[in-house]
Amino acid sequence: QTVLQGIILLPLRAVCIAFLLLLAWLFASIATFRHPGKGSVPLKGWRRRMIQTTLSCLTRTLFFVMGFQVKVKGKIASLREAPIFVAAPHSSFFDAIICAPTGMPSIVSRAENLSTPVFGTILSSLQPVSVSRQDPDSRKNTVTEITKRALSRGQWPQVI
């Protein structure tokens, strides 16, 4: 019975995951198409709403297909209440579980991740704070950028 379920469920889940990732890539590409600034100017209007609604829904669906159910207890802090979220240990793809219920906030990520096919486009639509491991001033620049976004009074999304 377990083998039979694996033979049926594994390919079905893989196809669903691939479809959801390509759909997320499509929405991320549309939202960032011809956007001026490429990370230095916040997404506004329909672009920001598209990222927050569609990518949040697709991310929740993706994790559901993988077997995770996200339940939020209590009230999620608004952008004005908490411009910065902290997630620990920040070392795996489980950090993305937090993004879906919180409305797809900006994240801190390695600069190399932005050049990854499909995932790089999705990641860039979240307007990440890029950290370069080769730049000796990267830590200082990251702190400066997070502070700038936190003090922007709602212009930038929350940072995780």
CSV table of N, CA, C and O in Angstrom, one decimal, residues 96-142:
chain,number,residue,atom,x,y,z
A,96,ALA,N,10.7,30.1,4.3
A,96,ALA,CA,9.6,30.5,3.3
A,96,ALA,C,8.2,30.2,3.8
A,96,ALA,O,7.3,30.9,3.4
A,97,ILE,N,8.1,29.3,4.8
A,97,ILE,CA,6.8,29.1,5.4
A,97,ILE,C,6.2,30.3,6.0
A,97,ILE,O,5.0,30.6,6.0
A,98,ILE,N,7.1,31.1,6.6
A,98,ILE,CA,6.7,32.3,7.3
A,98,ILE,C,6.2,33.4,6.3
A,98,ILE,O,5.3,34.2,6.6
A,99,CYS,N,6.7,33.4,5.1
A,99,CYS,CA,6.4,34.4,4.1
A,99,CYS,C,5.0,34.4,3.7
A,99,CYS,O,4.4,35.4,3.5
A,100,ALA,N,4.4,33.2,3.5
A,100,ALA,CA,3.0,33.1,3.0
A,100,ALA,C,2.0,33.8,3.9
A,100,ALA,O,1.2,34.7,3.5
A,101,PRO,N,1.9,33.5,5.2
A,101,PRO,CA,0.9,34.1,6.0
A,101,PRO,C,1.2,35.6,6.4
A,101,PRO,O,0.3,36.3,6.7
A,102,THR,N,2.4,36.0,6.2
A,102,THR,CA,2.7,37.4,6.5
A,102,THR,C,2.7,38.3,5.3
A,102,THR,O,3.1,39.5,5.4
A,103,GLY,N,2.2,37.9,4.2
A,103,GLY,CA,2.0,38.7,3.0
A,103,GLY,C,3.2,39.0,2.2
A,103,GLY,O,3.4,40.0,1.6
A,104,MET,N,4.1,38.0,2.1
A,104,MET,CA,5.3,38.0,1.3
A,104,MET,C,6.2,39.2,1.6
A,104,MET,O,6.4,40.1,0.8
A,105,PRO,N,6.8,39.3,2.8
A,105,PRO,CA,7.7,40.4,3.1
A,105,PRO,C,9.0,40.3,2.4
A,105,PRO,O,9.3,39.2,1.7
A,106,SER,N,9.8,41.3,2.4
A,106,SER,CA,11.2,41.3,1.8
A,106,SER,C,12.0,40.4,2.7
A,106,SER,O,11.7,40.3,3.9
A,107,ILE,N,13.0,39.8,2.1
A,107,ILE,CA,13.9,38.9,2.9
A,107,ILE,C,15.3,39.3,2.8
A,107,ILE,O,15.7,40.1,1.8
A,108,VAL,N,16.2,38.8,3.6
A,108,VAL,CA,17.6,39.0,3.5
A,108,VAL,C,18.1,37.8,2.8
A,108,VAL,O,17.9,36.7,3.3
A,109,SER,N,18.8,37.9,1.7
A,109,SER,CA,19.3,36.8,1.0
A,109,SER,C,20.7,37.0,0.4
A,109,SER,O,21.0,38.1,0.1
A,110,ARG,N,21.4,35.9,0.1
A,110,ARG,CA,22.6,36.0,-0.6
A,110,ARG,C,22.4,36.6,-2.0
A,110,ARG,O,21.4,36.3,-2.7
A,111,ALA,N,23.3,37.4,-2.5
A,111,ALA,CA,23.2,38.0,-3.8
A,111,ALA,C,23.2,36.9,-4.9
A,111,ALA,O,22.6,37.1,-5.9
A,112,GLU,N,23.9,35.8,-4.7
A,112,GLU,CA,24.0,34.8,-5.7
A,112,GLU,C,22.6,34.1,-5.9
A,112,GLU,O,22.4,33.6,-7.0
A,113,ASN,N,21.7,34.2,-4.9
A,113,ASN,CA,20.4,33.6,-5.1
A,113,ASN,C,19.6,34.2,-6.2
A,113,ASN,O,18.7,33.6,-6.8
A,114,LEU,N,19.8,35.5,-6.4
A,114,LEU,CA,19.1,36.3,-7.4
A,114,LEU,C,19.3,35.8,-8.9
A,114,LEU,O,18.5,36.0,-9.8
A,115,SER,N,20.4,35.1,-9.1
A,115,SER,CA,20.8,34.7,-10.4
A,115,SER,C,20.3,33.2,-10.7
A,115,SER,O,20.5,32.7,-11.8
A,116,THR,N,19.7,32.6,-9.8
A,116,THR,CA,19.1,31.3,-9.9
A,116,THR,C,17.9,31.3,-10.9
A,116,THR,O,17.0,32.1,-10.7
A,117,PRO,N,17.9,30.4,-11.9
A,117,PRO,CA,16.7,30.4,-12.7
A,117,PRO,C,15.4,30.1,-12.0
A,117,PRO,O,15.4,29.3,-11.0
A,118,VAL,N,14.3,30.7,-12.3
A,118,VAL,CA,13.0,30.6,-11.8
A,118,VAL,C,13.0,31.2,-10.3
A,118,VAL,O,12.3,32.1,-10.1
A,119,PHE,N,13.7,30.6,-9.4
A,119,PHE,CA,13.7,31.0,-8.0
A,119,PHE,C,14.3,32.5,-7.9
A,119,PHE,O,13.8,33.2,-7.1
A,120,GLY,N,15.2,32.8,-8.8
A,120,GLY,CA,15.8,34.2,-8.7
A,120,GLY,C,14.8,35.2,-9.1
A,120,GLY,O,14.7,36.3,-8.5
A,121,THR,N,13.9,34.9,-10.1
A,121,THR,CA,12.9,35.9,-10.5
A,121,THR,C,11.8,36.0,-9.3
A,121,THR,O,11.4,37.1,-9.0
A,122,ILE,N,11.5,34.9,-8.8
A,122,ILE,CA,10.5,34.9,-7.7
A,122,ILE,C,11.1,35.7,-6.5
A,122,ILE,O,10.4,36.5,-5.9
A,123,LEU,N,12.3,35.4,-6.2
A,123,LEU,CA,13.0,36.1,-5.1
A,123,LEU,C,13.1,37.6,-5.3
A,123,LEU,O,12.9,38.4,-4.4
A,124,SER,N,13.5,38.0,-6.5
A,124,SER,CA,13.7,39.4,-6.8
A,124,SER,C,12.3,40.1,-6.7
A,124,SER,O,12.3,41.3,-6.5
A,125,SER,N,11.2,39.5,-7.0
A,125,SER,CA,9.9,40.1,-6.8
A,125,SER,C,9.6,40.4,-5.4
A,125,SER,O,8.8,41.3,-5.1
A,126,LEU,N,10.3,39.8,-4.4
A,126,LEU,CA,10.1,40.0,-3.0
A,126,LEU,C,10.9,41.2,-2.5
A,126,LEU,O,10.9,41.6,-1.4
A,127,GLN,N,11.7,41.8,-3.5
A,127,GLN,CA,12.6,42.9,-3.2
A,127,GLN,C,13.5,42.6,-2.0
A,127,GLN,O,13.5,43.3,-1.0
A,128,PRO,N,14.4,41.6,-2.2
A,128,PRO,CA,15.2,41.2,-1.0
A,128,PRO,C,16.4,42.2,-0.8
A,128,PRO,O,16.7,43.0,-1.6
A,129,VAL,N,16.9,42.1,0.5
A,129,VAL,CA,18.1,42.8,0.8
A,129,VAL,C,19.2,41.9,0.5
A,129,VAL,O,19.3,40.8,1.1
A,130,SER,N,20.0,42.2,-0.5
A,130,SER,CA,21.0,41.3,-1.0
A,130,SER,C,22.3,41.4,-0.1
A,130,SER,O,22.7,42.5,0.2
A,131,VAL,N,22.9,40.3,0.2
A,131,VAL,CA,24.1,40.2,1.0
A,131,VAL,C,25.2,39.6,0.1
A,131,VAL,O,25.0,38.5,-0.4
A,132,SER,N,26.2,40.3,-0.1
A,132,SER,CA,27.3,39.8,-0.9
A,132,SER,C,28.4,39.3,0.0
A,132,SER,O,28.9,40.0,0.8
A,133,ARG,N,28.8,38.0,-0.2
A,133,ARG,CA,29.8,37.5,0.7
A,133,ARG,C,31.2,37.9,0.3
A,133,ARG,O,32.2,37.8,1.1
A,134,GLN,N,31.4,38.4,-0.9
A,134,GLN,CA,32.7,38.9,-1.3
A,134,GLN,C,33.0,40.4,-0.9
A,134,GLN,O,34.1,40.8,-0.8
A,135,ASP,N,31.9,41.1,-0.6
A,135,ASP,CA,32.1,42.5,-0.3
A,135,ASP,C,32.4,42.7,1.2
A,135,ASP,O,31.6,42.2,2.1
A,136,PRO,N,33.5,43.3,1.6
A,136,PRO,CA,33.8,43.4,3.0
A,136,PRO,C,32.9,44.4,3.8
A,136,PRO,O,32.7,44.3,5.0
A,137,ASP,N,32.2,45.3,3.0
A,137,ASP,CA,31.3,46.2,3.6
A,137,ASP,C,29.8,45.7,3.6
A,137,ASP,O,28.9,46.5,3.9
A,138,SER,N,29.6,44.5,3.2
A,138,SER,CA,28.3,44.0,3.0
A,138,SER,C,27.5,44.0,4.3
A,138,SER,O,26.3,44.3,4.3
A,139,ARG,N,28.1,43.6,5.4
A,139,ARG,CA,27.3,43.6,6.7
A,139,ARG,C,26.8,45.0,7.0
A,139,ARG,O,25.6,45.2,7.4
A,140,LYS,N,27.7,46.0,6.9
A,140,LYS,CA,27.3,47.4,7.2
A,140,LYS,C,26.2,47.8,6.2
A,140,LYS,O,25.2,48.5,6.6
A,141,ASN,N,26.4,47.5,4.9
A,141,ASN,CA,25.4,47.9,3.9
A,141,ASN,C,24.0,47.2,4.1
A,141,ASN,O,23.0,47.9,3.9
A,142,THR,N,24.0,46.0,4.6
A,142,THR,CA,22.8,45.3,4.9
A,142,THR,C,22.1,45.9,6.0
A,142,THR,O,20.9,46.1,6.0
